[in-house]
Tab-separated table of C-alpha atoms in Angstrom:
chain	number	residue	atom	x	y	z
A	159	MET	CA	72.562	-71.612	49.100
A	160	LYS	CA	70.269	-69.491	51.213
A	161	ARG	CA	67.549	-67.630	49.374
A	162	ALA	CA	67.846	-63.800	49.793
A	163	ARG	CA	65.099	-62.318	51.983
A	164	GLN	CA	62.399	-60.565	49.869
A	165	GLU	CA	62.098	-56.820	50.560
A	166	THR	CA	58.730	-55.776	52.022
A	167	VAL	CA	56.525	-53.000	50.516
A	168	PRO	CA	57.099	-50.576	53.403
A	169	GLU	CA	60.855	-51.116	53.054
A	170	LYS	CA	60.669	-50.374	49.314
A	171	MET	CA	58.699	-47.154	49.976
A	172	ARG	CA	61.275	-46.006	52.526
A	173	ARG	CA	64.110	-46.719	50.115
A	174	LEU	CA	62.379	-44.899	47.198
A	175	ARG	CA	60.778	-42.078	49.156
A	176	GLY	CA	62.897	-39.458	47.443
A	177	VAL	CA	61.761	-40.550	44.000
A	178	ILE	CA	58.114	-40.696	45.117
A	179	MET	CA	58.290	-37.127	46.484
A	180	ILE	CA	59.721	-35.832	43.199
A	181	ILE	CA	56.866	-37.462	41.241
A	182	CYS	CA	53.965	-36.533	43.573
A	183	LEU	CA	54.858	-32.936	44.441
A	184	PRO	CA	54.060	-31.423	40.981
A	185	ILE	CA	50.778	-33.380	40.822
A	186	PHE	CA	49.782	-32.017	44.227
A	187	LEU	CA	50.625	-28.430	43.287
A	188	VAL	CA	48.663	-28.561	40.003
A	189	SER	CA	45.644	-30.011	41.789
A	190	PHE	CA	45.820	-27.283	44.423
A	191	VAL	CA	45.895	-24.524	41.780
A	192	PHE	CA	42.827	-25.930	40.010
A	193	PHE	CA	41.037	-26.055	43.360
A	194	LEU	CA	41.631	-22.320	43.856
A	195	ILE	CA	40.405	-21.158	40.403
A	196	PRO	CA	36.982	-19.379	40.671
A	197	ARG	CA	34.180	-21.291	38.991
A	198	GLY	CA	32.454	-18.214	37.556
A	199	SER	CA	35.390	-17.077	35.441
A	200	LEU	CA	35.143	-15.887	31.821
A	201	SER	CA	37.453	-17.246	29.167
A	202	VAL	CA	37.884	-17.075	25.420
A	203	ASP	CA	38.031	-20.209	23.327
A	204	GLY	CA	40.530	-20.859	20.581
A	205	GLY	CA	38.190	-19.418	17.954
A	206	GLY	CA	37.705	-16.140	19.787
A	207	GLY	CA	34.237	-17.027	21.050
A	208	VAL	CA	33.216	-16.264	24.606
A	209	LEU	CA	32.690	-19.139	27.035
A	210	LEU	CA	30.619	-18.369	30.101
A	211	GLY	CA	31.635	-20.201	33.253
A	212	ARG	CA	29.171	-21.693	35.695
A	213	THR	CA	27.989	-19.442	38.498
A	214	GLY	CA	26.719	-21.098	41.619
A	215	GLY	CA	26.410	-24.451	39.837
A	216	ASN	CA	24.077	-23.155	37.105
A	217	SER	CA	24.824	-23.736	33.441
A	218	LYS	CA	22.390	-21.046	32.256
A	219	LYS	CA	22.453	-17.288	32.498
A	220	TYR	CA	19.732	-14.739	31.741
A	221	ALA	CA	19.629	-11.174	30.431
A	222	VAL	CA	16.719	-8.718	30.528
A	223	ILE	CA	16.724	-5.940	27.930
A	224	PHE	CA	14.187	-3.095	27.750
A	225	ASP	CA	13.748	-1.434	24.367
A	226	ALA	CA	12.355	1.994	25.218
A	227	GLY	CA	11.296	3.173	21.778
A	228	SER	CA	9.366	6.200	20.604
A	229	SER	CA	6.190	4.227	19.895
A	230	GLY	CA	6.243	1.963	22.964
A	231	SER	CA	8.265	0.006	25.517
A	232	ARG	CA	9.231	-3.625	25.017
A	233	VAL	CA	11.011	-6.161	27.196
A	234	HIS	CA	13.086	-9.089	25.946
A	235	VAL	CA	14.374	-11.873	28.196
A	236	PHE	CA	17.062	-14.206	26.854
A	237	CYS	CA	18.595	-17.348	28.308
A	238	PHE	CA	22.112	-18.447	27.276
A	239	ASP	CA	24.122	-21.595	27.818
A	240	LEU	CA	27.866	-21.742	28.494
A	241	ASN	CA	28.681	-21.297	24.788
A	242	LEU	CA	26.481	-18.198	24.451
A	243	ASP	CA	23.822	-20.084	22.489
A	244	VAL	CA	20.246	-18.962	23.113
A	245	GLN	CA	18.197	-21.496	25.077
A	246	PRO	CA	14.390	-21.823	25.314
A	247	ILE	CA	12.354	-20.038	27.979
A	248	GLY	CA	9.374	-22.309	28.298
A	249	GLU	CA	8.195	-23.065	24.775
A	250	GLU	CA	9.762	-19.943	23.227
A	251	LEU	CA	13.361	-18.863	22.683
A	252	GLU	CA	12.712	-15.542	24.391
A	253	LEU	CA	10.133	-13.745	26.466
A	254	PHE	CA	8.840	-10.759	24.505
A	255	LYS	CA	6.212	-8.329	25.840
A	256	GLN	CA	5.324	-4.791	24.854
A	257	LYS	CA	3.054	-1.902	25.770
A	258	LYS	CA	2.243	1.627	24.631
A	259	PRO	CA	2.963	4.513	24.871
A	260	GLY	CA	6.724	4.955	25.052
A	261	LEU	CA	8.718	6.726	27.767
A	262	SER	CA	8.930	9.931	25.731
A	263	SER	CA	5.159	10.353	26.076
A	264	TYR	CA	5.692	11.118	29.779
A	265	ALA	CA	8.041	14.062	29.274
A	266	GLU	CA	6.284	16.073	32.011
A	267	ASN	CA	6.162	13.213	34.528
A	268	PRO	CA	9.382	11.160	34.744
A	269	GLU	CA	8.103	9.020	37.651
A	270	GLU	CA	5.041	8.009	35.652
A	271	ALA	CA	7.339	7.110	32.744
A	272	ALA	CA	9.341	4.788	34.980
A	273	ASN	CA	6.244	3.231	36.533
A	274	SER	CA	4.907	2.426	33.058
A	275	LEU	CA	7.551	-0.325	32.935
A	276	LEU	CA	6.219	-2.136	36.029
A	277	SER	CA	4.060	-4.748	34.288
A	278	LEU	CA	6.875	-5.534	31.836
A	279	LEU	CA	9.382	-5.879	34.692
A	280	GLU	CA	7.077	-8.271	36.543
A	281	GLU	CA	6.679	-10.402	33.407
A	282	ALA	CA	10.455	-10.501	32.946
A	283	GLU	CA	11.251	-11.428	36.555
A	284	SER	CA	8.664	-14.206	36.535
A	285	VAL	CA	10.660	-16.277	34.022
A	286	VAL	CA	14.066	-15.832	35.667
A	287	PRO	CA	14.749	-18.476	38.346
A	288	PRO	CA	14.726	-16.807	41.806
A	289	GLU	CA	18.260	-17.939	42.609
A	290	LEU	CA	19.575	-16.241	39.434
A	291	ARG	CA	17.748	-12.905	39.646
A	292	ASN	CA	20.467	-11.012	41.490
A	293	LEU	CA	22.968	-12.274	38.873
A	294	THR	CA	20.791	-11.352	35.887
A	295	PRO	CA	21.607	-7.986	34.264
A	296	VAL	CA	18.751	-5.673	33.340
A	297	LYS	CA	19.472	-2.988	30.740
A	298	VAL	CA	17.247	-0.200	29.445
A	299	GLY	CA	18.119	1.208	26.051
A	300	ALA	CA	16.112	4.267	25.069
A	301	THR	CA	16.125	5.103	21.386
A	302	ALA	CA	14.984	7.952	19.152
A	303	GLY	CA	12.003	9.020	21.272
A	304	LEU	CA	14.169	10.135	24.181
A	305	ARG	CA	16.954	11.350	21.891
A	306	ALA	CA	14.483	13.774	20.368
A	307	LEU	CA	13.349	15.106	23.770
A	308	GLY	CA	16.686	16.727	24.498
A	309	MET	CA	19.279	16.002	27.171
A	310	GLU	CA	17.586	17.600	30.184
A	311	SER	CA	14.173	15.956	29.774
A	312	SER	CA	15.548	12.584	28.756
A	313	GLU	CA	18.011	12.476	31.693
A	314	LYS	CA	15.189	13.108	34.163
A	315	ILE	CA	13.290	10.137	32.756
A	316	LEU	CA	16.400	7.945	32.764
A	317	GLN	CA	17.141	8.802	36.398
A	318	ALA	CA	13.558	7.986	37.339
A	319	VAL	CA	13.962	4.602	35.611
A	320	ARG	CA	17.246	3.960	37.483
A	321	ASP	CA	15.525	4.729	40.788
A	322	PHE	CA	12.558	2.560	39.819
A	323	LEU	CA	14.751	-0.459	39.025
A	324	ARG	CA	16.811	0.006	42.185
A	325	ASP	CA	13.668	0.033	44.357
A	326	LYS	CA	11.392	-2.385	42.491
A	327	SER	CA	13.640	-4.897	40.754
A	328	SER	CA	15.316	-8.014	42.121
A	329	LEU	CA	17.626	-8.098	39.078
A	330	LYS	CA	21.220	-6.879	38.793
A	331	VAL	CA	21.184	-3.141	38.097
A	332	LYS	CA	23.944	-0.692	37.200
A	333	PRO	CA	23.279	3.021	36.574
A	334	GLU	CA	25.191	2.961	33.283
A	335	TRP	CA	22.936	0.183	32.003
A	336	VAL	CA	20.057	2.685	31.775
A	337	SER	CA	20.909	5.040	28.940
A	338	VAL	CA	19.927	6.557	25.645
A	339	LEU	CA	21.419	4.466	22.877
A	340	ASP	CA	23.025	6.469	20.167
A	341	GLY	CA	21.819	5.493	16.737
A	342	THR	CA	25.044	3.730	15.803
A	343	GLN	CA	24.765	1.451	18.855
A	344	GLU	CA	21.207	0.608	17.888
A	345	GLY	CA	22.204	-0.134	14.309
A	346	ALA	CA	25.233	-2.205	15.330
A	347	TYR	CA	23.195	-4.267	17.813
A	348	GLN	CA	20.577	-4.906	15.119
A	349	TRP	CA	23.246	-6.096	12.684
A	350	VAL	CA	24.733	-8.424	15.329
A	351	THR	CA	21.270	-9.783	16.172
A	352	ILE	CA	20.270	-10.724	12.643
A	353	ASN	CA	23.636	-12.136	11.625
A	354	TYR	CA	23.854	-14.094	14.893
A	355	LEU	CA	20.434	-15.660	14.288
A	356	LEU	CA	21.326	-16.473	10.677
A	357	GLY	CA	24.565	-18.162	11.761
A	358	ASN	CA	26.744	-15.723	9.818
A	359	LEU	CA	29.065	-14.565	12.593
A	360	GLY	CA	32.551	-15.962	12.178
A	361	LYS	CA	32.248	-15.994	8.394
A	362	THR	CA	33.772	-13.424	6.033
A	363	TYR	CA	32.175	-9.996	5.773
A	364	ALA	CA	30.895	-10.921	2.295
A	365	ASP	CA	28.859	-13.744	3.868
A	366	THR	CA	26.978	-11.411	6.209
A	367	VAL	CA	23.798	-9.462	5.474
A	368	GLY	CA	23.151	-5.738	5.690
A	369	VAL	CA	20.387	-4.289	7.828
A	370	VAL	CA	18.007	-1.342	7.511
A	371	ASP	CA	15.930	-0.768	10.652
A	372	LEU	CA	13.075	1.724	10.351
A	373	GLY	CA	11.908	2.777	13.797
A	374	GLY	CA	9.544	5.533	14.823
A	375	GLY	CA	12.064	8.327	15.330
A	376	SER	CA	15.119	7.189	13.374
A	377	VAL	CA	16.292	4.806	10.672
A	378	GLN	CA	19.581	2.897	10.815
A	379	MET	CA	21.638	1.282	8.090
A	380	ALA	CA	24.452	-1.143	8.945
A	381	TYR	CA	26.529	-3.537	6.872
A	382	ALA	CA	30.047	-4.984	6.915
A	383	ILE	CA	32.553	-3.448	4.519
A	384	SER	CA	36.051	-4.369	3.382
A	385	GLU	CA	39.116	-3.226	5.281
A	386	SER	CA	40.189	-1.083	2.325
A	387	ASP	CA	36.821	0.745	2.285
A	388	ALA	CA	37.051	1.218	6.045
A	389	LYS	CA	40.412	2.969	5.634
A	390	THR	CA	38.886	5.495	3.224
A	391	ALA	CA	35.903	6.354	5.440
A	392	PRO	CA	35.484	10.119	5.861
A	393	THR	CA	35.234	11.813	9.253
A	394	ILE	CA	31.801	12.931	10.385
A	395	LYS	CA	31.685	16.699	10.628
A	396	ASN	CA	30.708	17.010	14.285
A	397	GLY	CA	33.613	14.786	15.268
A	398	GLU	CA	31.452	12.940	17.807
A	399	ASP	CA	31.101	9.728	15.877
A	400	THR	CA	32.562	7.647	13.098
A	401	TYR	CA	31.029	5.790	10.186
A	402	VAL	CA	32.919	2.535	10.838
A	403	LYS	CA	32.888	0.402	13.991
A	404	PRO	CA	35.428	-2.441	14.334
A	405	LEU	CA	33.870	-5.564	15.883
A	406	TYR	CA	35.500	-8.847	16.973
A	407	LEU	CA	32.972	-11.668	16.732
A	408	LYS	CA	33.565	-15.430	16.676
A	409	GLY	CA	37.267	-14.955	15.937
A	410	THR	CA	36.614	-12.624	12.989
A	411	LYS	CA	37.234	-8.898	12.719
A	412	TYR	CA	34.488	-6.947	10.991
A	413	TYR	CA	34.437	-3.349	9.852
A	414	LEU	CA	30.833	-2.306	10.304
A	415	TYR	CA	29.523	0.698	8.414
A	416	VAL	CA	26.663	2.050	10.514
A	417	HIS	CA	24.768	5.308	10.506
A	418	SER	CA	21.585	6.494	12.180
A	419	TYR	CA	19.352	9.169	10.693
A	420	LEU	CA	17.511	10.998	13.456
A	421	HIS	CA	14.156	12.503	12.385
A	422	TYR	CA	13.819	9.980	9.550
A	423	GLY	CA	12.031	7.154	11.335
A	424	LEU	CA	8.496	6.604	10.070
A	425	LEU	CA	6.646	8.643	12.704
A	426	ALA	CA	9.198	11.451	12.622
A	427	ALA	CA	9.146	11.477	8.806
A	428	ARG	CA	5.433	12.277	8.832
A	429	ALA	CA	6.258	15.513	10.649
A	430	GLU	CA	9.147	16.246	8.268
A	431	ILE	CA	6.885	15.764	5.238
A	432	LEU	CA	4.126	17.929	6.706
A	433	LYS	CA	6.715	20.649	7.439
A	434	VAL	CA	7.958	20.801	3.831
A	435	ASP	CA	5.012	23.000	2.990
A	436	GLY	CA	1.358	22.884	3.857
A	437	ALA	CA	0.065	22.090	0.381
A	438	ALA	CA	2.594	19.393	-0.480
A	439	GLY	CA	2.312	17.709	2.900
A	440	ALA	CA	-1.477	17.726	2.810
A	441	SER	CA	-1.311	16.096	-0.619
A	442	CYS	CA	-0.495	12.863	1.211
A	443	ILE	CA	-3.686	12.976	3.302
A	444	PRO	CA	-6.797	11.102	2.068
A	445	GLY	CA	-9.952	13.027	1.259
A	446	GLY	CA	-12.399	13.257	4.128
A	447	PHE	CA	-9.780	13.545	6.845
A	448	HIS	CA	-9.465	16.809	8.749
A	449	GLY	CA	-7.208	16.913	11.753
A	450	SER	CA	-3.664	17.377	12.972
A	451	TYR	CA	-0.647	15.180	13.542
A	452	LYS	CA	1.193	15.266	16.870
A	453	TYR	CA	4.785	14.201	17.220
A	454	ASN	CA	7.356	14.920	19.902
A	455	GLY	CA	5.306	17.676	21.519
A	456	GLU	CA	4.573	19.479	18.250
A	457	GLU	CA	1.343	19.619	16.278
A	458	PHE	CA	1.127	19.765	12.478
A	459	GLU	CA	-1.837	20.548	10.249
A	460	ALA	CA	-2.872	17.353	8.463
A	461	SER	CA	-6.158	18.088	6.726
A	462	ALA	CA	-6.815	16.851	3.202
A	463	LEU	CA	-7.009	19.144	0.194
A	464	SER	CA	-10.263	19.047	-1.748
A	465	PRO	CA	-8.893	16.653	-4.434
A	466	GLY	CA	-7.636	14.290	-1.737
A	467	SER	CA	-4.230	12.637	-1.748
A	468	SER	CA	-1.980	12.551	-4.800
A	469	TYR	CA	0.803	10.021	-5.335
A	470	ASN	CA	2.915	12.396	-7.471
A	471	LYS	CA	2.613	15.407	-5.162
A	472	CYS	CA	3.158	13.276	-2.075
A	473	SER	CA	6.311	11.859	-3.692
A	474	GLU	CA	7.620	15.378	-4.269
A	475	ALA	CA	7.071	16.227	-0.601
A	476	ALA	CA	8.752	13.028	0.584
A	477	LEU	CA	11.766	13.659	-1.645
A	478	LYS	CA	12.130	17.214	-0.354
A	479	SER	CA	11.980	15.975	3.231
A	480	LEU	CA	15.024	13.744	2.613
A	481	LYS	CA	17.135	16.731	1.521
A	482	THR	CA	18.898	14.628	-1.098
A	483	ASP	CA	20.306	17.738	-2.774
A	484	GLN	CA	21.733	19.498	0.292
A	485	PRO	CA	24.269	19.477	1.697
A	486	THR	CA	25.997	17.716	-1.137
A	487	CYS	CA	28.759	15.139	-0.905
A	488	THR	CA	31.998	16.685	-2.131
A	489	HIS	CA	34.153	13.593	-2.639
A	490	MET	CA	32.107	10.417	-2.062
A	491	LYS	CA	28.673	9.098	-2.873
A	492	CYS	CA	26.064	9.916	-0.253
A	493	THR	CA	22.744	8.511	0.846
A	494	PHE	CA	20.924	11.709	1.842
A	495	GLY	CA	21.623	14.745	3.987
A	496	GLY	CA	25.322	14.619	3.067
A	497	VAL	CA	25.870	11.213	4.706
A	498	TRP	CA	28.467	8.825	3.262
A	499	ASN	CA	26.881	5.629	1.961
A	500	GLY	CA	29.638	3.258	3.109
A	501	GLY	CA	30.918	2.466	-0.343
A	502	GLY	CA	28.579	-0.492	-0.986
A	503	GLY	CA	30.091	-3.895	-1.622
A	504	ASP	CA	29.328	-7.527	-0.859
A	505	GLY	CA	28.161	-6.871	2.704
A	506	GLN	CA	25.251	-4.789	1.397
A	507	LYS	CA	24.108	-7.058	-1.435
A	508	LYS	CA	21.806	-9.097	0.813
A	509	LEU	CA	19.684	-6.560	2.660
A	510	PHE	CA	17.382	-7.366	5.586
A	511	VAL	CA	14.824	-4.641	6.238
A	512	ALA	CA	13.041	-4.546	9.592
A	513	SER	CA	10.476	-2.904	11.873
A	514	PHE	CA	8.000	-0.477	10.240
A	515	PHE	CA	8.871	-1.700	6.745
A	516	PHE	CA	7.455	-5.097	7.644
A	517	ASP	CA	4.443	-3.650	9.467
A	518	ARG	CA	3.269	-1.421	6.614
A	519	ALA	CA	3.849	-4.127	4.013
A	520	ALA	CA	1.653	-6.486	6.026
A	521	GLU	CA	-1.045	-3.857	6.489
A	522	ALA	CA	-0.951	-2.945	2.804
A	523	GLY	CA	-1.538	-6.590	1.922
A	524	PHE	CA	1.539	-7.548	-0.084
A	525	VAL	CA	3.076	-9.492	2.827
A	526	ASP	CA	1.333	-12.119	4.927
A	527	PRO	CA	1.353	-10.766	8.525
A	528	LYS	CA	1.598	-14.335	9.840
A	529	VAL	CA	4.929	-15.076	8.172
A	530	PRO	CA	8.117	-13.948	9.963
A	531	ILE	CA	10.127	-13.216	6.819
A	532	ALA	CA	9.299	-12.301	3.216
A	533	LYS	CA	11.101	-11.473	-0.025
A	534	VAL	CA	9.934	-8.232	-1.674
A	535	ARG	CA	11.216	-5.429	-3.900
A	536	PRO	CA	11.069	-1.639	-3.385
A	537	SER	CA	8.638	-1.528	-6.309
A	538	ASP	CA	6.125	-3.385	-4.106
A	539	PHE	CA	5.990	-0.322	-1.833
A	540	GLU	CA	5.539	1.894	-4.884
A	541	ASP	CA	2.655	-0.222	-6.174
A	542	ALA	CA	0.958	-0.218	-2.769
A	543	ALA	CA	1.412	3.543	-2.461
A	544	LYS	CA	-0.251	4.089	-5.833
A	545	ARG	CA	-3.198	1.962	-4.661
A	546	ALA	CA	-3.509	3.904	-1.407
A	547	CYS	CA	-3.023	7.439	-2.697
A	548	GLY	CA	-6.113	8.905	-4.350
A	549	LEU	CA	-8.567	7.080	-2.089
A	550	ASN	CA	-10.712	8.979	0.370
A	551	LEU	CA	-10.736	7.864	4.000
A	552	GLU	CA	-13.801	5.654	3.644
A	553	GLU	CA	-12.480	3.964	0.518
A	554	ALA	CA	-9.081	3.403	2.143
A	555	GLN	CA	-10.733	1.741	5.111
A	556	LYS	CA	-12.488	-0.761	2.835
A	557	ARG	CA	-9.435	-1.378	0.638
A	558	PHE	CA	-6.982	-1.759	3.535
A	559	PRO	CA	-8.905	-3.327	6.440
A	560	ARG	CA	-5.715	-4.321	8.314
A	561	VAL	CA	-4.698	-0.691	8.877
A	562	GLY	CA	-5.707	0.716	12.258
A	563	PRO	CA	-7.672	3.985	12.461
A	564	GLY	CA	-4.676	5.879	13.841
A	565	ASN	CA	-2.482	4.985	10.846
A	566	LEU	CA	-5.083	5.021	8.063
A	567	PRO	CA	-4.878	8.805	7.369
A	568	TYR	CA	-1.104	8.401	6.847
A	569	LEU	CA	-1.016	5.181	4.811
A	570	CYS	CA	-0.395	6.919	1.478
A	571	MET	CA	2.308	9.061	3.079
A	572	ASP	CA	3.991	6.130	4.844
A	573	LEU	CA	4.197	3.927	1.752
A	574	VAL	CA	5.432	6.791	-0.428
A	575	TYR	CA	8.067	7.658	2.152
A	576	GLN	CA	9.275	4.069	2.487
A	577	TYR	CA	9.671	3.715	-1.277
A	578	THR	CA	11.416	7.110	-1.517
A	579	LEU	CA	13.746	6.230	1.366
A	580	LEU	CA	14.827	2.955	-0.257
A	581	ILE	CA	15.277	4.354	-3.783
A	582	ASN	CA	16.268	8.011	-3.412
A	583	GLY	CA	17.685	7.788	0.102
A	584	PHE	CA	19.646	4.538	0.127
A	585	GLY	CA	20.092	4.208	-3.622
A	586	LEU	CA	18.527	0.774	-4.110
A	587	ASP	CA	17.251	-0.346	-7.478
A	588	LYS	CA	13.463	-0.611	-7.532
A	589	GLY	CA	13.734	-4.226	-8.700
A	590	GLN	CA	16.366	-5.285	-6.125
A	591	GLU	CA	15.245	-8.145	-3.918
A	592	ILE	CA	15.220	-7.333	-0.210
A	593	THR	CA	14.145	-9.392	2.780
A	594	LEU	CA	11.477	-8.030	5.092
A	595	VAL	CA	12.050	-9.522	8.512
A	596	LYS	CA	10.066	-9.536	11.732
A	597	GLN	CA	11.415	-12.725	13.271
A	598	VAL	CA	14.271	-15.074	12.366
A	599	LYS	CA	14.150	-18.834	12.766
A	600	TYR	CA	16.861	-20.048	15.123
A	601	ARG	CA	16.970	-23.737	16.067
A	602	ASP	CA	13.387	-24.255	14.875
A	603	GLN	CA	12.156	-21.334	16.999
A	604	LEU	CA	11.295	-17.757	16.046
A	605	VAL	CA	13.204	-14.860	17.632
A	606	GLU	CA	12.374	-11.151	17.259
A	607	ALA	CA	14.712	-9.499	14.748
A	608	ALA	CA	15.448	-6.558	17.041
A	609	TRP	CA	18.557	-4.945	18.539
A	610	PRO	CA	18.045	-6.166	22.163
A	611	LEU	CA	19.553	-9.597	21.410
A	612	GLY	CA	22.750	-7.891	20.220
A	613	SER	CA	22.802	-5.870	23.445
A	614	ALA	CA	22.255	-9.039	25.498
A	615	ILE	CA	25.159	-10.774	23.748
A	616	GLU	CA	27.388	-7.816	24.594
A	617	VAL	CA	26.470	-7.678	28.293
A	618	MET	CA	26.733	-11.446	28.707
A	619	SER	CA	30.177	-11.388	27.119
A	620	SER	CA	31.391	-8.750	29.543
A	621	GLU	CA	29.877	-10.159	32.748
């Protein structure tokens, strides 16, 4: 028998070409679609976290945030990877620089206010790779200092800053990124910052920490509350804001109680205490000091009475300044000034207290200024206040050598106010443990416990 001729490969391909086309066509189409997808796209992972796509082949992205506070201007530069984790900039996890005075000190010269940011801008741009500068957002968040100036004056300064960044900066600028933060934004960003650094985001609200941030012009409180408490939140009288902000973070929905108290930051509170009445306010001033206190364009008499400062009388003045008895809360417990306290709960049990609380504690000597975080109790502020009040200026200088000359006349007042704010304002127990925080350790590095990181996370998530 003759052996059948073996079919060649080309002959087989011709015979099966229909089958081959059916198999290859879908593969080709899928490959073509993937080729067309932009590489800089933003997506959300299965857990609700934001994934940043590569842009121009880079796996890192930067954000520059200016904190334009009442006591000074500060710039923060952050670097993020694709998973929105903070990455080192040199040997540190962020660039942080600051200078005084703040923008509100230039109320009569908006251009000079804007130009005061030049050295900070140059520092920030120097750490951003040149090829990424036009992709790097720069935001300016002004806080209580500009809020207190009024809309007309603050808008002139903000416009001058917008023009300054447009002309002088190589970074990505949008007009809406230069604004006055309302207090609730500031408080919410601070809460996000600290809980992000502690690794709490994505956990239940009971596993997060509450935050009190004492700035120069305002003080913010923020903590996560239960959904049932959020549903019972009252409406703020002016109708312009709410007590509760819903946030979606790391696949978890949080109901954030947040409120900002304008005029109750540490520097503003000095003016409020001195306004209560001349005698009571002066009772906080150490013997030997004769002068005046300037805040937000106003000047207040701040000369000591002949007996010097008095802890008890200063406490009375501080309590009156908080207006804890008016207006009263009609149906829910309040903090002070008729403000709802959020209902308390697990999200408030662990309280992190930042900014001027840490600074005064370090200057008063009951916190090591070299440590980034410390456990204290409100009673520690009371004890320090009792040591400071009653001293004349010379004695106070010897007893508290860490306090600068500009703050020394107000040390008794500041410590009394901080204790009064915690106990009579926010309703804490004097023996309750709280955490004073200046920086938080994140991946064996220290990061400033300030709202700009929360703002950076927001802008990077939306870019």
